[in-house]
Coordinates of C-alpha atoms (C1' of nucleotides) in Angstrom, one line a residue:
Chain G
X77 CA 28.7 -45.6 -34.1
X78 CA 30.4 -42.7 -35.9
X79 CA 29.1 -42.3 -39.5
X80 CA 26.8 -39.6 -38.5
X81 CA 29.0 -37.4 -36.4
X82 CA 29.1 -34.6 -39.0
X83 CA 30.6 -34.2 -42.4
X84 CA 33.1 -31.6 -41.4
X85 CA 36.1 -33.8 -42.1
X86 CA 38.9 -32.6 -44.2
X87 CA 40.3 -34.9 -46.8
X88 CA 43.3 -35.6 -44.6
X89 CA 41.1 -36.6 -41.7
X90 CA 39.1 -38.9 -43.9
X91 CA 42.2 -40.6 -45.1
X92 CA 43.5 -40.9 -41.6
X93 CA 40.2 -42.5 -40.4
X94 CA 40.2 -44.9 -43.2
X95 CA 43.8 -45.9 -42.6
X96 CA 43.0 -46.4 -39.0
X97 CA 40.2 -48.7 -39.8
X98 CA 42.4 -50.6 -42.2
X99 CA 45.0 -51.1 -39.5
X100 CA 42.5 -52.4 -37.0
X101 CA 40.8 -54.6 -39.7
X102 CA 44.1 -56.2 -40.6
X103 CA 45.0 -56.7 -37.0
X104 CA 41.6 -58.3 -36.3
X105 CA 42.2 -60.6 -39.2
X106 CA 45.7 -61.5 -38.1
X107 CA 44.3 -62.2 -34.6
X108 CA 41.5 -64.4 -35.9
X109 CA 44.0 -66.4 -37.9
X110 CA 46.9 -66.7 -35.6
X111 CA 45.7 -65.7 -32.1
X112 CA 46.1 -62.5 -30.2
X113 CA 49.8 -63.1 -29.6
X114 CA 50.4 -62.9 -33.4
X115 CA 49.3 -59.3 -33.7
X116 CA 52.4 -57.4 -34.8
X117 CA 52.9 -53.9 -36.0
X118 CA 55.4 -55.0 -38.5
X119 CA 53.1 -57.7 -39.9
X120 CA 50.3 -55.2 -40.3
X121 CA 52.7 -52.7 -42.0
X122 CA 54.0 -55.4 -44.3
X123 CA 50.5 -56.3 -45.3
X124 CA 49.7 -52.7 -46.0
X125 CA 52.9 -52.0 -47.9
X126 CA 54.1 -49.5 -45.4
X127 CA 57.0 -49.2 -43.1
X128 CA 56.5 -50.4 -39.5
X129 CA 57.2 -47.0 -38.2
X130 CA 54.3 -45.5 -40.1
X131 CA 51.8 -47.2 -37.8
X132 CA 53.1 -45.1 -35.0
X133 CA 51.3 -42.1 -36.4
X134 CA 48.0 -43.9 -35.7
X135 CA 48.8 -45.9 -32.6
X136 CA 51.7 -44.6 -30.5
X137 CA 52.4 -48.0 -29.2
X138 CA 51.3 -51.6 -29.8
X139 CA 49.3 -51.6 -26.5
X140 CA 47.2 -48.8 -27.8
X141 CA 46.4 -50.8 -30.8
X142 CA 45.5 -53.8 -28.7
X143 CA 43.3 -51.5 -26.5
X144 CA 41.4 -50.4 -29.6
X145 CA 41.0 -54.0 -30.7
X146 CA 39.7 -55.0 -27.3
X147 CA 37.2 -52.2 -27.4
X148 CA 36.0 -53.1 -30.8
X149 CA 35.7 -56.9 -30.1
X150 CA 34.0 -56.5 -26.7
X151 CA 31.6 -54.1 -28.2
X152 CA 30.8 -56.6 -30.9
X153 CA 30.2 -59.2 -28.1
X154 CA 27.9 -56.9 -26.2
X155 CA 26.0 -56.2 -29.4
X156 CA 25.6 -59.9 -30.1
X157 CA 24.3 -60.6 -26.6
X158 CA 21.8 -57.7 -26.7
X159 CA 20.6 -58.8 -30.1
X160 CA 20.0 -62.3 -28.9
X161 CA 18.3 -61.2 -25.8
X162 CA 15.9 -58.9 -27.7
X163 CA 15.1 -61.7 -30.1
X164 CA 13.3 -63.4 -27.2
X165 CA 9.9 -62.3 -26.1
X166 CA 10.1 -59.4 -23.7
X167 CA 7.4 -61.0 -21.6
X168 CA 9.5 -64.0 -20.7
X169 CA 12.6 -63.1 -18.7
X170 CA 13.7 -66.7 -18.4
X171 CA 13.8 -67.0 -22.2
X172 CA 15.7 -63.8 -22.6
X173 CA 18.3 -64.9 -20.1
X174 CA 18.5 -68.2 -21.8
X175 CA 19.0 -66.6 -25.2
X176 CA 21.6 -64.3 -23.8
X177 CA 23.6 -67.1 -22.2
X178 CA 23.5 -69.3 -25.3
X179 CA 24.6 -66.4 -27.4
X180 CA 27.6 -65.9 -25.2
X181 CA 28.9 -69.4 -25.9
X182 CA 28.0 -69.2 -29.6
X183 CA 29.8 -65.9 -29.9
X184 CA 32.8 -67.3 -28.2
X185 CA 32.9 -70.4 -30.4
X186 CA 32.6 -68.2 -33.5
X187 CA 35.3 -65.8 -32.3
X188 CA 37.6 -67.8 -30.0
X189 CA 40.5 -65.5 -30.5
X190 CA 38.4 -62.5 -29.8
X191 CA 37.3 -64.2 -26.6
X192 CA 40.9 -64.8 -25.7
X193 CA 41.7 -61.2 -26.5
X194 CA 38.9 -59.8 -24.3
X195 CA 38.9 -62.3 -21.4
X196 CA 42.4 -63.8 -21.5
X197 CA 45.9 -62.6 -21.7
X198 CA 45.5 -60.2 -24.6
X199 CA 49.1 -60.3 -25.4
X200 CA 52.4 -61.1 -23.5
X201 CA 52.7 -58.1 -21.3
X202 CA 49.5 -56.0 -21.7
X203 CA 47.9 -54.1 -19.0
X204 CA 44.4 -52.8 -19.7
X205 CA 43.8 -49.0 -19.1
X206 CA 41.4 -48.3 -16.3
X207 CA 38.6 -46.4 -17.9
X208 CA 38.0 -46.5 -21.6
X209 CA 35.7 -47.9 -24.3
X210 CA 36.9 -51.4 -23.5
X211 CA 35.8 -51.0 -19.9
X212 CA 32.5 -49.5 -21.1
X213 CA 31.8 -52.5 -23.3
X214 CA 32.7 -54.9 -20.4
X215 CA 30.2 -53.1 -18.3
X216 CA 27.5 -53.4 -21.0
X217 CA 27.9 -57.1 -20.7
X218 CA 27.9 -57.3 -17.0
X219 CA 25.0 -54.8 -16.5
X220 CA 23.0 -56.4 -19.2
X221 CA 23.3 -59.7 -17.4
X222 CA 22.4 -58.1 -14.1
X223 CA 19.3 -56.7 -15.6
X224 CA 18.2 -60.1 -17.0
X225 CA 18.9 -61.8 -13.7
X226 CA 17.0 -59.2 -11.8
X227 CA 14.0 -59.5 -14.2
X228 CA 14.0 -63.2 -13.9
X229 CA 14.1 -63.1 -10.2
X230 CA 11.3 -60.6 -10.1
X231 CA 9.2 -62.7 -12.4
X232 CA 9.8 -65.7 -10.3
X233 CA 8.8 -63.9 -7.2
X234 CA 5.4 -62.8 -8.6
X235 CA 4.4 -66.1 -10.3
X236 CA 5.9 -68.7 -8.0
X237 CA 3.5 -69.6 -5.1
X238 CA 5.8 -71.9 -3.3
X239 CA 8.7 -69.5 -3.0
X240 CA 8.8 -70.0 0.7
X241 CA 9.8 -73.6 1.1
X242 CA 12.9 -73.4 -1.1
X243 CA 14.0 -69.9 -0.2
X244 CA 17.5 -71.2 0.6
X245 CA 18.0 -72.7 -2.8
X246 CA 19.7 -69.8 -4.5
X247 CA 22.4 -69.7 -1.9
X248 CA 21.5 -66.2 -0.6
X249 CA 21.9 -67.4 3.0
X250 CA 25.0 -65.3 3.0
X251 CA 24.0 -61.7 3.3
X252 CA 25.5 -59.4 0.8
X253 CA 25.8 -55.7 1.4
X254 CA 25.8 -52.7 -0.9
X255 CA 29.4 -52.2 0.2
X256 CA 30.3 -55.4 -1.5
X257 CA 30.1 -53.6 -4.9
X258 CA 31.8 -50.5 -6.2
X259 CA 29.5 -47.5 -6.4
X260 CA 30.3 -46.9 -10.0
X261 CA 29.1 -50.3 -10.9
X262 CA 25.9 -50.0 -8.9
X263 CA 25.2 -46.7 -10.5
X264 CA 25.4 -48.2 -13.9
X265 CA 23.1 -51.0 -13.0
X266 CA 20.5 -48.7 -11.4
X267 CA 20.2 -47.0 -14.8
X268 CA 18.8 -50.2 -16.1
X269 CA 16.8 -51.7 -13.2
X270 CA 15.1 -50.1 -10.2
X271 CA 14.2 -53.0 -8.0
X272 CA 17.6 -54.0 -6.9
X273 CA 19.1 -55.7 -3.9
X274 CA 22.6 -56.7 -3.0
X275 CA 21.6 -60.3 -3.2
X276 CA 20.5 -60.0 -6.8
X277 CA 23.7 -58.2 -7.8
X278 CA 25.7 -60.9 -6.2
X279 CA 23.6 -63.5 -7.8
X280 CA 24.1 -62.0 -11.2
X281 CA 27.9 -62.0 -10.8
X282 CA 27.7 -65.7 -9.8
X283 CA 25.6 -66.4 -12.8
X284 CA 28.2 -64.7 -14.9
X285 CA 30.8 -66.9 -13.4
X286 CA 28.9 -70.0 -14.2
X287 CA 28.6 -69.1 -17.8
X288 CA 32.1 -67.7 -18.1
X289 CA 33.5 -70.8 -16.5
X290 CA 32.1 -73.4 -19.0
X291 CA 32.8 -71.2 -22.0
X292 CA 36.4 -70.5 -20.8
X293 CA 37.1 -74.2 -20.2
X294 CA 35.8 -75.0 -23.7
X295 CA 37.5 -72.2 -25.5
X296 CA 40.8 -73.0 -23.9
X297 CA 40.5 -76.6 -24.7
X298 CA 40.1 -78.1 -21.3
X299 CA 36.8 -79.6 -21.9
X300 CA 37.9 -81.7 -24.9
X301 CA 39.4 -84.4 -22.8
X302 CA 36.4 -84.8 -20.6
X303 CA 33.3 -84.2 -22.6
X304 CA 32.2 -85.0 -26.1
X305 CA 29.2 -82.7 -26.0
X306 CA 30.1 -79.3 -24.4
X307 CA 26.9 -77.8 -25.9
X308 CA 24.7 -80.2 -23.9
X309 CA 26.7 -79.4 -20.8
X310 CA 26.3 -75.7 -21.3
X311 CA 22.6 -76.1 -22.0
X312 CA 22.0 -78.1 -18.9
X313 CA 23.8 -75.5 -16.9
X314 CA 21.7 -72.7 -18.4
X315 CA 18.4 -74.6 -17.8
X316 CA 19.3 -75.3 -14.3
X317 CA 20.3 -71.7 -13.8
X318 CA 17.1 -70.2 -15.3
X319 CA 15.0 -72.7 -13.4
X320 CA 16.7 -71.9 -10.0
X321 CA 16.2 -68.2 -10.6
X322 CA 12.5 -68.6 -10.2
X323 CA 13.1 -69.1 -6.5
X324 CA 15.3 -66.1 -6.1
X325 CA 16.5 -63.8 -3.3
X326 CA 14.6 -60.6 -2.6
Chain Y
X251 CA 58.3 -88.2 -7.7
X252 CA 61.7 -89.3 -8.8
X253 CA 64.3 -89.3 -6.0
X254 CA 63.8 -93.0 -5.4
X255 CA 64.0 -94.3 -8.9
X256 CA 67.4 -95.8 -8.4
X257 CA 70.9 -94.5 -7.6
X258 CA 72.4 -95.8 -10.9
X259 CA 73.0 -92.3 -12.2
X260 CA 76.3 -91.4 -13.7
X261 CA 78.0 -88.2 -12.8
X262 CA 76.9 -86.7 -16.1
X263 CA 73.3 -87.7 -15.5
X264 CA 73.3 -86.2 -12.0
X265 CA 74.7 -82.9 -13.3
X266 CA 72.2 -83.0 -16.1
X267 CA 69.3 -83.5 -13.8
X268 CA 70.4 -80.8 -11.6
X269 CA 70.8 -78.3 -14.4
X270 CA 67.4 -79.2 -15.7
X271 CA 65.9 -78.5 -12.3
X272 CA 67.8 -75.2 -12.2
X273 CA 66.4 -74.2 -15.5
X274 CA 62.8 -75.0 -14.6
X275 CA 63.3 -73.3 -11.2
X276 CA 64.5 -70.1 -12.8
X277 CA 61.7 -70.2 -15.4
X278 CA 59.1 -70.6 -12.7
X279 CA 60.6 -67.7 -10.8
X280 CA 60.6 -65.5 -14.0
X281 CA 57.0 -66.6 -14.6
X282 CA 55.9 -65.7 -11.1
X283 CA 57.6 -62.3 -11.4
X284 CA 56.7 -61.2 -14.9
X285 CA 54.0 -63.6 -16.1
X286 CA 54.1 -66.6 -18.4
X287 CA 54.8 -64.5 -21.4
X288 CA 58.1 -63.4 -19.9
X289 CA 59.6 -66.8 -19.9
X290 CA 62.6 -66.6 -22.2
X291 CA 65.4 -69.0 -22.9
X292 CA 67.8 -66.2 -23.2
X293 CA 66.7 -64.7 -19.9
X294 CA 67.2 -68.0 -18.2
X295 CA 70.6 -68.5 -19.8
X296 CA 71.7 -65.1 -18.8
X297 CA 70.7 -65.7 -15.2
X298 CA 72.6 -69.0 -15.2
X299 CA 75.7 -67.4 -16.8
X300 CA 75.3 -69.6 -19.8
X301 CA 74.8 -69.1 -23.5
X302 CA 71.3 -69.4 -24.8
X303 CA 72.4 -72.3 -26.9
X304 CA 73.2 -74.3 -23.8
X305 CA 69.5 -74.6 -22.9
X306 CA 68.8 -76.5 -26.1
X307 CA 70.7 -79.5 -24.7
X308 CA 68.0 -79.7 -22.0
X309 CA 64.8 -78.5 -23.8
X310 CA 65.0 -78.8 -27.6
X311 CA 62.5 -75.9 -27.9
X312 CA 60.9 -73.3 -25.8
X313 CA 57.6 -75.0 -26.0
X314 CA 59.1 -78.1 -24.4
X315 CA 60.2 -76.0 -21.5
X316 CA 56.7 -74.6 -21.2
X317 CA 55.3 -78.1 -21.3
X318 CA 57.5 -79.1 -18.4
X319 CA 56.5 -76.0 -16.5
X320 CA 52.8 -76.7 -17.1
X321 CA 53.3 -80.2 -15.8
X322 CA 55.1 -79.1 -12.7
X323 CA 52.6 -76.3 -11.9
X324 CA 49.5 -78.3 -12.5
X325 CA 50.9 -81.1 -10.4
X326 CA 51.4 -78.6 -7.6
X327 CA 47.8 -77.5 -8.0
X328 CA 46.5 -81.0 -7.8
X329 CA 48.6 -81.6 -4.7
X330 CA 47.2 -78.6 -3.0
X331 CA 43.6 -79.6 -3.8
X332 CA 44.0 -83.1 -2.6
X333 CA 45.8 -81.9 0.5
X334 CA 42.9 -79.5 1.3
X335 CA 40.3 -82.2 0.7
X336 CA 42.0 -84.6 2.9
X337 CA 42.2 -82.1 5.7
X338 CA 38.4 -82.2 6.0
X339 CA 36.8 -85.1 7.7
X340 CA 36.3 -88.1 5.4
X341 CA 32.8 -88.6 6.8
X342 CA 31.6 -85.2 5.5
X343 CA 31.6 -85.1 1.7
X344 CA 30.2 -81.7 1.7
X345 CA 33.0 -80.3 3.8
X346 CA 35.5 -82.1 1.6
X347 CA 34.1 -80.5 -1.5
X348 CA 33.9 -77.1 0.1
X349 CA 37.6 -77.4 1.2
X350 CA 38.6 -78.5 -2.3
X351 CA 36.8 -75.6 -3.9
X352 CA 38.1 -73.0 -1.5
X353 CA 41.6 -74.3 -2.0
X354 CA 41.2 -73.9 -5.7
X355 CA 40.7 -70.2 -5.4
X356 CA 43.4 -69.8 -2.8
X357 CA 45.9 -71.6 -4.8
X358 CA 45.0 -69.4 -7.8
X359 CA 45.4 -66.2 -5.8
X360 CA 48.7 -67.4 -4.4
X361 CA 49.9 -68.4 -7.9
X362 CA 48.1 -66.3 -10.4
X363 CA 50.8 -66.6 -13.0
X364 CA 50.8 -70.4 -12.5
X365 CA 47.0 -70.4 -13.0
X366 CA 47.4 -68.4 -16.2
X367 CA 50.1 -70.8 -17.4
X368 CA 47.9 -73.9 -16.8
X369 CA 44.5 -72.6 -17.8
X370 CA 45.1 -69.6 -20.0
X371 CA 47.3 -68.9 -23.0
X372 CA 50.5 -70.3 -21.6
X373 CA 52.6 -68.3 -24.0
X374 CA 52.0 -66.5 -27.4
X375 CA 51.7 -69.5 -29.7
X376 CA 51.8 -72.6 -27.6
X377 CA 49.9 -75.8 -28.3
X378 CA 49.7 -78.3 -25.5
X379 CA 50.8 -81.9 -26.4
X380 CA 48.0 -84.4 -26.3
X381 CA 49.1 -86.9 -23.7
X382 CA 51.7 -86.2 -21.1
X383 CA 52.3 -85.4 -17.5
X384 CA 50.4 -82.1 -17.9
X385 CA 47.3 -83.9 -19.1
X386 CA 47.7 -86.4 -16.3
X387 CA 47.7 -83.7 -13.7
X388 CA 44.7 -82.0 -15.3
X389 CA 42.9 -85.3 -15.0
X390 CA 43.9 -85.5 -11.4
X391 CA 42.0 -82.3 -10.8
X392 CA 39.0 -83.2 -12.8
X393 CA 38.7 -86.8 -11.5
X394 CA 39.3 -85.6 -8.0
X395 CA 36.4 -83.2 -8.3
X396 CA 34.2 -85.8 -9.9
X397 CA 34.8 -88.1 -7.0
X398 CA 33.9 -85.4 -4.5
X399 CA 30.7 -84.6 -6.4
X400 CA 29.8 -88.2 -6.6
X401 CA 30.3 -88.7 -2.9
X402 CA 28.4 -85.6 -2.0
X403 CA 25.5 -86.7 -4.2
X404 CA 25.5 -90.2 -2.7
X405 CA 25.5 -88.8 0.8
X406 CA 22.6 -86.5 0.0
X407 CA 20.6 -89.3 -1.4
X408 CA 21.0 -91.4 1.7
X409 CA 20.3 -88.7 4.3
X410 CA 17.8 -86.4 2.6
X411 CA 14.3 -87.6 3.2
X412 CA 12.6 -85.0 1.0
X413 CA 14.6 -85.6 -2.1
X414 CA 11.5 -86.1 -4.1
X415 CA 9.9 -82.7 -4.1
X416 CA 13.0 -80.9 -5.4
X417 CA 14.3 -83.5 -7.7
X418 CA 14.5 -81.1 -10.6
X419 CA 16.7 -78.6 -8.7
X420 CA 20.0 -79.9 -9.9
X421 CA 19.1 -79.4 -13.5
X422 CA 19.3 -83.1 -14.5
X423 CA 16.1 -82.9 -16.5
X424 CA 18.4 -83.2 -19.5
X425 CA 19.4 -86.8 -19.9
X426 CA 23.1 -87.3 -20.2
X427 CA 24.5 -90.4 -21.8
X428 CA 27.7 -92.3 -21.4
X429 CA 28.5 -91.4 -24.9
X430 CA 28.7 -87.8 -23.8
X431 CA 32.1 -88.4 -22.3
X432 CA 35.3 -89.9 -23.7
X433 CA 35.9 -93.5 -22.6
X434 CA 39.4 -92.6 -21.4
X435 CA 38.0 -90.1 -19.0
X436 CA 35.3 -92.4 -17.7
X437 CA 37.9 -95.1 -17.1
X438 CA 39.9 -92.7 -15.0
X439 CA 36.9 -91.8 -12.9
X440 CA 35.8 -95.4 -12.4
X441 CA 39.2 -96.1 -10.8
X442 CA 38.1 -93.7 -8.0
X443 CA 34.3 -94.2 -7.7
X444 CA 32.1 -97.1 -8.5
X445 CA 28.6 -95.7 -8.1
X446 CA 28.6 -93.5 -11.2
X447 CA 25.9 -92.2 -13.6
X448 CA 26.2 -89.9 -16.6
X449 CA 24.3 -87.3 -14.8
X450 CA 26.8 -87.2 -12.0
X451 CA 29.7 -86.9 -14.4
X452 CA 28.0 -84.0 -16.1
X453 CA 27.2 -82.4 -12.8
X454 CA 30.8 -82.6 -11.8
X455 CA 31.9 -80.9 -15.0
X456 CA 29.3 -78.2 -14.4
X457 CA 30.5 -77.7 -10.9
X458 CA 34.0 -77.4 -12.3
X459 CA 32.8 -74.7 -14.6
X460 CA 31.2 -72.8 -11.8
X461 CA 34.4 -72.7 -9.7
X462 CA 36.6 -72.1 -12.7
X463 CA 34.5 -69.3 -13.9
X464 CA 34.6 -67.1 -10.8
X465 CA 38.3 -67.9 -10.2
X466 CA 39.1 -67.0 -13.8
X467 CA 37.2 -63.8 -13.7
X468 CA 39.0 -62.8 -10.6
X469 CA 42.5 -63.8 -11.7
X470 CA 42.1 -62.0 -15.0
X471 CA 40.9 -58.9 -13.2
X472 CA 37.4 -58.8 -14.5
X473 CA 35.8 -58.9 -11.1
X474 CA 37.7 -55.9 -9.8
X475 CA 35.3 -53.4 -11.4
X476 CA 32.2 -55.1 -10.2
X477 CA 32.9 -56.5 -6.8
X478 CA 34.8 -55.4 -3.7
X479 CA 34.7 -58.8 -2.1
X480 CA 35.3 -61.7 -4.5
X481 CA 35.9 -64.0 -1.6
X482 CA 32.4 -63.6 -0.4
X483 CA 31.0 -64.1 -3.9
X484 CA 33.0 -67.3 -4.2
X485 CA 32.0 -68.6 -0.8
X486 CA 28.4 -68.0 -1.6
X487 CA 28.7 -69.9 -4.8
X488 CA 30.4 -72.8 -3.0
X489 CA 27.8 -72.9 -0.3
X490 CA 25.0 -72.9 -2.8
X491 CA 26.7 -75.6 -4.7
X492 CA 27.3 -77.9 -1.8
X493 CA 23.8 -77.4 -0.6
X494 CA 22.2 -78.1 -3.9
X495 CA 24.2 -81.3 -4.3
X496 CA 22.2 -82.8 -1.4
X497 CA 19.3 -83.1 -3.9
X498 CA 21.3 -84.7 -6.6
X499 CA 20.7 -86.8 -9.7
X500 CA 20.8 -90.5 -9.5
Chain N
dT285 C1' 95.4 -97.0 -19.7
dA286 C1' 95.0 -94.8 -24.4
dG287 C1' 92.2 -93.5 -27.8
dA288 C1' 87.3 -93.1 -29.8
dA289 C1' 82.8 -91.6 -29.3
dA290 C1' 79.4 -88.9 -27.1
dT291 C1' 78.1 -84.8 -25.2
dA292 C1' 78.0 -79.9 -23.0
dG293 C1' 78.8 -75.6 -24.1
dG294 C1' 80.5 -71.3 -26.7
dA295 C1' 80.5 -67.8 -30.8
dA296 C1' 78.2 -65.9 -34.3
dA297 C1' 74.5 -65.4 -37.3
dC298 C1' 69.4 -65.2 -39.2
dG299 C1' 65.1 -63.4 -39.1
dC300 C1' 61.6 -61.9 -36.3
dC301 C1' 59.7 -58.2 -32.9
dG302 C1' 58.7 -53.2 -30.7
dT303 C1' 60.6 -48.8 -30.7
dG304 C1' 63.6 -44.4 -31.2
dT305 C1' 66.0 -40.7 -34.1
dA306 C1' 66.7 -38.3 -38.3
dC307 C1' 65.4 -37.2 -42.7
dT308 C1' 62.3 -36.8 -47.0
dT309 C1' 58.1 -36.5 -49.4
dT310 C1' 53.4 -35.3 -49.7
dT311 C1' 49.4 -32.5 -48.7
dG312 C1' 46.3 -28.9 -47.8
dC313 C1' 45.7 -24.2 -46.4
dG314 C1' 46.5 -19.0 -46.6
Chain F
dC258 C1' 52.1 -20.2 -55.2
dG259 C1' 54.6 -21.0 -51.0
dC260 C1' 55.3 -23.1 -46.9
dA261 C1' 54.3 -25.4 -42.4
dA262 C1' 52.5 -29.6 -40.9
dA263 C1' 51.6 -34.2 -41.5
dA264 C1' 52.7 -38.8 -43.4
dG265 C1' 56.1 -41.9 -44.5
dT266 C1' 61.0 -43.8 -45.1
dA267 C1' 65.6 -45.4 -43.8
dC268 C1' 68.3 -47.0 -40.4
dA269 C1' 69.7 -48.4 -35.8
dC270 C1' 69.2 -50.7 -31.1
dG271 C1' 68.3 -54.3 -28.2
dG272 C1' 65.6 -58.5 -27.3
dC273 C1' 63.7 -62.8 -28.8
dG274 C1' 63.8 -68.2 -30.5
dT275 C1' 66.5 -70.9 -33.2
dT276 C1' 70.4 -72.8 -36.2
dT277 C1' 75.1 -73.9 -37.7
dC278 C1' 79.7 -74.7 -36.7
dC279 C1' 83.2 -75.5 -33.6
dT280 C1' 85.8 -76.8 -29.2
dA281 C1' 86.5 -78.7 -25.0
dT282 C1' 85.5 -82.3 -21.6
dT283 C1' 83.7 -86.4 -20.1
dT284 C1' 82.6 -91.2 -20.6
dC285 C1' 83.0 -95.7 -22.7
dT286 C1' 85.7 -99.2 -24.7
dA287 C1' 89.5 -102.1 -26.6

DNA sequence: TAGAAATAGGAAACGCCGTGTACTTTTGCG
DNA sequence: CGCAAAAGTACACGGCGTTTCCTATTTCTA
């Protein structure tokens, strides 16, 4: 996302950028190998043949490094999800949602430590900064899902003829209000989808919870003792979910 | 769970048990205050006016201490869930399941660090031991939910007269098999509920995922940017869930 | 009841960690 | 070329889990 931002970089700046990339690359490798908690400035410096203190020219504190890693990893997740979604036919919202959801689990299984970094305790005492590239990537995920859910709902509404008799299926008996969601989030969504209702926004978040729940349980090892085929479990959940969206709230 | 196991304790053993309790109590307090990552043998020893080395007579390594904490905290969670369930009328499976699910979120909000300890990365590089009291408490949670789901399904089957036309709602089109679940887990469940089918076991796990997902997102702060009322979101999810269980798989 | 064995606990050290201060080397520009 | 700025080093501080060695105290036994 940067290679084309102009060649007006002095030699120093180029070296600096390269060193920065090397630091994050080593950190990501250490994380993938030993978990997010194993990320250490000293370890990175050792591997680079530098003093630990040298890292501080690039990241003033370890949390800043972690922040950069979170941003990078969550952007890669968002990329993977959007790629999977776009691989499905644009005319079939259900298939797109299905692909998105399956890709979420597959990405998590392929990058379990990355998943822990983004969605778990990144590191003993880390507090994520409010705005920033990490938050932006998180919103990409959330808004992307919202759009898919909205599209699936809309498609269900136009094709399904018996939408009346099971209108209570999707659990929208509870009325949601625009005030149930931060304006900043709604603005972001509206950039993607016009036909929006509070119920759909709430539904998308609930869908997110369903996917996130099974993935989290699996990644953190809580499914191992109770299921021998988490993939089937996840797939069943996704099929149920996509199916139920055809009878969706207005 | 121990006060009645016989008074044949020597003075040494009594002191030892008391010190052990004091250690875990301080560790729990430290965890509640600063998070699971802040649990430190040295900190506990300092607070007890002892040398760090002294702790090693009680817990040979820090991970053993963490294991004990996980066991204690997850047992307290299981207690809370069973208490909430039993506060609802035994004749109304839906209400019992609802109470259980709401209690899960409430417990997590009241003990966020405990939730992280049990379901997240307990501590930088911690690996949970296979069998043990912690696993037992985890199974109490899982089996308890399974029983509730099974009961709710059974109730739905007997009362609902129009179960035929929405038989595909619960997403049980995918056939689950007994081999999809470890025998040890099935044995545990069968101790609680007789009328069992693979579909119901799978459904219970999916329900677990739904609840766990929203709670996890909220506890880890990922819902803050997208919802101003997570409680309403969770409640809607639970109501939808309980409602959909009335048209359940056989 | 006296002595032996087991045990709790203290002192100090090792090697990690993040971070701060002070100093030296390298680098690129005028 | 000369010199300021940037990059990097050396060292120190306090905290961490863990180990080794040693000393009291308590408990069991002859």
